[in-house]
Amino acid sequence: MSCYREESLAGGFGFETDPRAHLARVMTPRRKVTLPAVLMAVEPRKLPELPSLVTALFAGQGLRLPRPDEWEHACGAGAGTLFRWGDGYPADVSPYGGGTGPHLLPNAFGLHIAFDVYDSAEMTSDPGSVYGGDGGEAVCGGYGTLLEWLPLATANRNPHTADFLHGPQGEDMFEDFSARPVIDLD
């Protein structure tokens, strides 16, 4: 991991913390949870309203936002790997924009999820947990190759992205975020 930090610092960018502290801040720990049966949308929806209004809007349609554990399970499709496609990443491919790579393919559940660090950030029922992207923070911040891909990891939830979305700046940027509707089956 230190080579990634050195790569980031050499570029004049980078996060200020120890890599382990950074990972602890953005990755949820391994745990076992029991999840209810749900149907989750294959594609996320761009936010049609301010983030604070989405929960009520979905509820009026008989829908809800996924809970963080539900989003992680849906993203990883039950896999115990760092990314939904495995533990590796294509270092010669960019995690944003066009191109090719495992992140652009549907996951094992057929969901189009965590596919672009800029354009795939999704809110959940927890305002502090936004998954699937970081709005380009890691790429623009020059964090280094692995850390550019990390926002697409199944358990990555960047609190800075959540603070931005739910803060005053997010009021003008809500169209750059998504929400994935869920229907309870129980």
PDB file of N, CA and C in Angstrom, residues 75-122:
ATOM      1  N   CYS A  75     -24.411  -4.965  -4.454  1.00  0.00           N
ATOM      2  CA  CYS A  75     -23.250  -4.637  -5.279  1.00  0.00           C
ATOM      3  C   CYS A  75     -22.327  -5.842  -5.436  1.00  0.00           C
ATOM      4  N   GLY A  76     -21.985  -6.475  -4.329  1.00  0.00           N
ATOM      5  CA  GLY A  76     -21.068  -7.610  -4.376  1.00  0.00           C
ATOM      6  C   GLY A  76     -21.713  -8.896  -4.818  1.00  0.00           C
ATOM      7  N   ALA A  77     -23.030  -8.926  -4.894  1.00  0.00           N
ATOM      8  CA  ALA A  77     -23.776 -10.125  -5.277  1.00  0.00           C
ATOM      9  C   ALA A  77     -23.342 -11.323  -4.432  1.00  0.00           C
ATOM     10  N   GLY A  78     -23.074 -11.045  -3.160  1.00  0.00           N
ATOM     11  CA  GLY A  78     -22.708 -12.112  -2.241  1.00  0.00           C
ATOM     12  C   GLY A  78     -21.234 -12.490  -2.262  1.00  0.00           C
ATOM     13  N   ALA A  79     -20.440 -11.884  -3.127  1.00  0.00           N
ATOM     14  CA  ALA A  79     -19.008 -12.210  -3.208  1.00  0.00           C
ATOM     15  C   ALA A  79     -18.275 -11.648  -1.999  1.00  0.00           C
ATOM     16  N   GLY A  80     -17.261 -12.337  -1.547  1.00  0.00           N
ATOM     17  CA  GLY A  80     -16.453 -11.881  -0.420  1.00  0.00           C
ATOM     18  C   GLY A  80     -15.162 -11.207  -0.864  1.00  0.00           C
ATOM     19  N   THR A  81     -15.166 -10.623  -2.057  1.00  0.00           N
ATOM     20  CA  THR A  81     -13.965  -9.995  -2.602  1.00  0.00           C
ATOM     21  C   THR A  81     -14.039  -8.478  -2.467  1.00  0.00           C
ATOM     22  N   LEU A  82     -12.917  -7.822  -2.670  1.00  0.00           N
ATOM     23  CA  LEU A  82     -12.857  -6.371  -2.557  1.00  0.00           C
ATOM     24  C   LEU A  82     -13.795  -5.691  -3.552  1.00  0.00           C
ATOM     25  N   PHE A  83     -13.716  -6.108  -4.796  1.00  0.00           N
ATOM     26  CA  PHE A  83     -14.596  -5.583  -5.834  1.00  0.00           C
ATOM     27  C   PHE A  83     -15.600  -6.662  -6.215  1.00  0.00           C
ATOM     28  N   ARG A  84     -16.683  -6.292  -6.824  1.00  0.00           N
ATOM     29  CA  ARG A  84     -17.707  -7.274  -7.195  1.00  0.00           C
ATOM     30  C   ARG A  84     -17.204  -8.278  -8.210  1.00  0.00           C
ATOM     31  N   TRP A  85     -16.139  -7.954  -8.942  1.00  0.00           N
ATOM     32  CA  TRP A  85     -15.569  -8.858  -9.947  1.00  0.00           C
ATOM     33  C   TRP A  85     -14.358  -9.611  -9.421  1.00  0.00           C
ATOM     34  N   GLY A  86     -13.917  -9.358  -8.204  1.00  0.00           N
ATOM     35  CA  GLY A  86     -12.755 -10.043  -7.626  1.00  0.00           C
ATOM     36  C   GLY A  86     -11.896  -9.077  -6.830  1.00  0.00           C
ATOM     37  N   ASP A  87     -10.701  -9.513  -6.477  1.00  0.00           N
ATOM     38  CA  ASP A  87      -9.819  -8.672  -5.668  1.00  0.00           C
ATOM     39  C   ASP A  87      -8.881  -7.806  -6.495  1.00  0.00           C
ATOM     40  N   GLY A  88      -8.746  -8.083  -7.790  1.00  0.00           N
ATOM     41  CA  GLY A  88      -7.857  -7.306  -8.642  1.00  0.00           C
ATOM     42  C   GLY A  88      -8.589  -6.186  -9.359  1.00  0.00           C
ATOM     43  N   TYR A  89      -7.795  -5.319  -9.984  1.00  0.00           N
ATOM     44  CA  TYR A  89      -8.352  -4.224 -10.769  1.00  0.00           C
ATOM     45  C   TYR A  89      -7.450  -4.022 -11.986  1.00  0.00           C
ATOM     46  N   PRO A  90      -7.985  -3.544 -13.081  1.00  0.00           N
ATOM     47  CA  PRO A  90      -7.172  -3.342 -14.289  1.00  0.00           C
ATOM     48  C   PRO A  90      -6.389  -2.022 -14.195  1.00  0.00           C
ATOM     49  N   ALA A  91      -5.145  -2.099 -13.781  1.00  0.00           N
ATOM     50  CA  ALA A  91      -4.332  -0.897 -13.545  1.00  0.00           C
ATOM     51  C   ALA A  91      -4.111  -0.083 -14.820  1.00  0.00           C
ATOM     52  N   ASP A  92      -4.310  -0.692 -15.982  1.00  0.00           N
ATOM     53  CA  ASP A  92      -4.101   0.022 -17.242  1.00  0.00           C
ATOM     54  C   ASP A  92      -5.379   0.637 -17.799  1.00  0.00           C
ATOM     55  N   VAL A  93      -6.468   0.579 -17.026  1.00  0.00           N
ATOM     56  CA  VAL A  93      -7.763   1.114 -17.439  1.00  0.00           C
ATOM     57  C   VAL A  93      -8.198   2.144 -16.399  1.00  0.00           C
ATOM     58  N   SER A  94      -8.840   3.193 -16.860  1.00  0.00           N
ATOM     59  CA  SER A  94      -9.334   4.220 -15.955  1.00  0.00           C
ATOM     60  C   SER A  94     -10.683   3.795 -15.367  1.00  0.00           C
ATOM     61  N   PRO A  95     -10.933   4.086 -14.080  1.00  0.00           N
ATOM     62  CA  PRO A  95     -12.214   3.722 -13.473  1.00  0.00           C
ATOM     63  C   PRO A  95     -13.337   4.716 -13.750  1.00  0.00           C
ATOM     64  N   TYR A  96     -13.145   5.617 -14.693  1.00  0.00           N
ATOM     65  CA  TYR A  96     -14.213   6.556 -15.041  1.00  0.00           C
ATOM     66  C   TYR A  96     -14.253   6.744 -16.552  1.00  0.00           C
ATOM     67  N   GLY A  97     -15.395   7.218 -17.017  1.00  0.00           N
ATOM     68  CA  GLY A  97     -15.557   7.453 -18.448  1.00  0.00           C
ATOM     69  C   GLY A  97     -15.773   6.161 -19.217  1.00  0.00           C
ATOM     70  N   GLY A  98     -15.560   6.234 -20.512  1.00  0.00           N
ATOM     71  CA  GLY A  98     -15.758   5.078 -21.384  1.00  0.00           C
ATOM     72  C   GLY A  98     -14.653   4.055 -21.231  1.00  0.00           C
ATOM     73  N   GLY A  99     -14.492   3.247 -22.219  1.00  0.00           N
ATOM     74  CA  GLY A  99     -13.453   2.229 -22.193  1.00  0.00           C
ATOM     75  C   GLY A  99     -14.011   0.861 -21.894  1.00  0.00           C
ATOM     76  N   THR A 100     -13.132   0.024 -21.376  1.00  0.00           N
ATOM     77  CA  THR A 100     -13.508  -1.339 -21.058  1.00  0.00           C
ATOM     78  C   THR A 100     -13.067  -1.647 -19.631  1.00  0.00           C
ATOM     79  N   GLY A 101     -13.504  -2.750 -19.132  1.00  0.00           N
ATOM     80  CA  GLY A 101     -13.108  -3.188 -17.799  1.00  0.00           C
ATOM     81  C   GLY A 101     -14.247  -3.891 -17.098  1.00  0.00           C
ATOM     82  N   PRO A 102     -13.935  -4.630 -16.043  1.00  0.00           N
ATOM     83  CA  PRO A 102     -14.965  -5.403 -15.337  1.00  0.00           C
ATOM     84  C   PRO A 102     -16.004  -4.533 -14.652  1.00  0.00           C
ATOM     85  N   HIS A 103     -15.667  -3.312 -14.359  1.00  0.00           N
ATOM     86  CA  HIS A 103     -16.600  -2.410 -13.680  1.00  0.00           C
ATOM     87  C   HIS A 103     -17.763  -1.993 -14.568  1.00  0.00           C
ATOM     88  N   LEU A 104     -17.615  -2.117 -15.873  1.00  0.00           N
ATOM     89  CA  LEU A 104     -18.668  -1.712 -16.800  1.00  0.00           C
ATOM     90  C   LEU A 104     -19.673  -2.828 -17.081  1.00  0.00           C
ATOM     91  N   LEU A 105     -19.367  -4.033 -16.636  1.00  0.00           N
ATOM     92  CA  LEU A 105     -20.260  -5.172 -16.844  1.00  0.00           C
ATOM     93  C   LEU A 105     -21.260  -5.276 -15.697  1.00  0.00           C
ATOM     94  N   PRO A 106     -22.441  -5.822 -15.956  1.00  0.00           N
ATOM     95  CA  PRO A 106     -23.384  -6.053 -14.855  1.00  0.00           C
ATOM     96  C   PRO A 106     -22.764  -7.022 -13.847  1.00  0.00           C
ATOM     97  N   ASN A 107     -23.178  -6.902 -12.586  1.00  0.00           N
ATOM     98  CA  ASN A 107     -22.663  -7.838 -11.584  1.00  0.00           C
ATOM     99  C   ASN A 107     -23.393  -9.173 -11.686  1.00  0.00           C
ATOM    100  N   ALA A 108     -23.103 -10.092 -10.768  1.00  0.00           N
ATOM    101  CA  ALA A 108     -23.689 -11.439 -10.825  1.00  0.00           C
ATOM    102  C   ALA A 108     -25.203 -11.433 -10.631  1.00  0.00           C
ATOM    103  N   PHE A 109     -25.767 -10.369 -10.064  1.00  0.00           N
ATOM    104  CA  PHE A 109     -27.221 -10.236  -9.943  1.00  0.00           C
ATOM    105  C   PHE A 109     -27.816  -9.521 -11.152  1.00  0.00           C
ATOM    106  N   GLY A 110     -26.980  -9.107 -12.095  1.00  0.00           N
ATOM    107  CA  GLY A 110     -27.453  -8.393 -13.275  1.00  0.00           C
ATOM    108  C   GLY A 110     -27.602  -6.892 -13.069  1.00  0.00           C
ATOM    109  N   LEU A 111     -27.098  -6.361 -11.948  1.00  0.00           N
ATOM    110  CA  LEU A 111     -27.219  -4.930 -11.665  1.00  0.00           C
ATOM    111  C   LEU A 111     -26.088  -4.137 -12.317  1.00  0.00           C
ATOM    112  N   HIS A 112     -26.408  -2.977 -12.806  1.00  0.00           N
ATOM    113  CA  HIS A 112     -25.413  -2.009 -13.308  1.00  0.00           C
ATOM    114  C   HIS A 112     -25.095  -1.129 -12.114  1.00  0.00           C
ATOM    115  N   ILE A 113     -23.991  -1.422 -11.434  1.00  0.00           N
ATOM    116  CA  ILE A 113     -23.726  -0.827 -10.125  1.00  0.00           C
ATOM    117  C   ILE A 113     -22.233  -0.600  -9.953  1.00  0.00           C
ATOM    118  N   ALA A 114     -21.859   0.490  -9.279  1.00  0.00           N
ATOM    119  CA  ALA A 114     -20.455   0.829  -9.013  1.00  0.00           C
ATOM    120  C   ALA A 114     -19.629   0.724 -10.295  1.00  0.00           C
ATOM    121  N   PHE A 115     -19.971   1.559 -11.273  1.00  0.00           N
ATOM    122  CA  PHE A 115     -19.368   1.446 -12.595  1.00  0.00           C
ATOM    123  C   PHE A 115     -18.538   2.648 -13.015  1.00  0.00           C
ATOM    124  N   ASP A 116     -18.596   3.765 -12.300  1.00  0.00           N
ATOM    125  CA  ASP A 116     -17.853   4.968 -12.680  1.00  0.00           C
ATOM    126  C   ASP A 116     -17.638   5.806 -11.429  1.00  0.00           C
ATOM    127  N   VAL A 117     -16.383   6.080 -11.088  1.00  0.00           N
ATOM    128  CA  VAL A 117     -16.118   6.801  -9.838  1.00  0.00           C
ATOM    129  C   VAL A 117     -16.748   8.181  -9.817  1.00  0.00           C
ATOM    130  N   TYR A 118     -16.956   8.789 -10.980  1.00  0.00           N
ATOM    131  CA  TYR A 118     -17.596  10.105 -11.046  1.00  0.00           C
ATOM    132  C   TYR A 118     -19.113  10.011 -11.017  1.00  0.00           C
ATOM    133  N   ASP A 119     -19.674   9.157 -11.838  1.00  0.00           N
ATOM    134  CA  ASP A 119     -21.107   9.190 -12.110  1.00  0.00           C
ATOM    135  C   ASP A 119     -21.934   8.070 -11.494  1.00  0.00           C
ATOM    136  N   SER A 120     -21.378   7.282 -10.593  1.00  0.00           N
ATOM    137  CA  SER A 120     -22.191   6.187 -10.062  1.00  0.00           C
ATOM    138  C   SER A 120     -22.401   6.256  -8.557  1.00  0.00           C
ATOM    139  N   ALA A 121     -22.130   7.402  -7.932  1.00  0.00           N
ATOM    140  CA  ALA A 121     -22.355   7.538  -6.493  1.00  0.00           C
ATOM    141  C   ALA A 121     -23.848   7.472  -6.192  1.00  0.00           C
ATOM    142  N   GLU A 122     -24.220   6.591  -5.268  1.00  0.00           N
ATOM    143  CA  GLU A 122     -25.622   6.361  -4.934  1.00  0.00           C
ATOM    144  C   GLU A 122     -25.873   6.590  -3.454  1.00  0.00           C
TER     145      GLU A 122
END
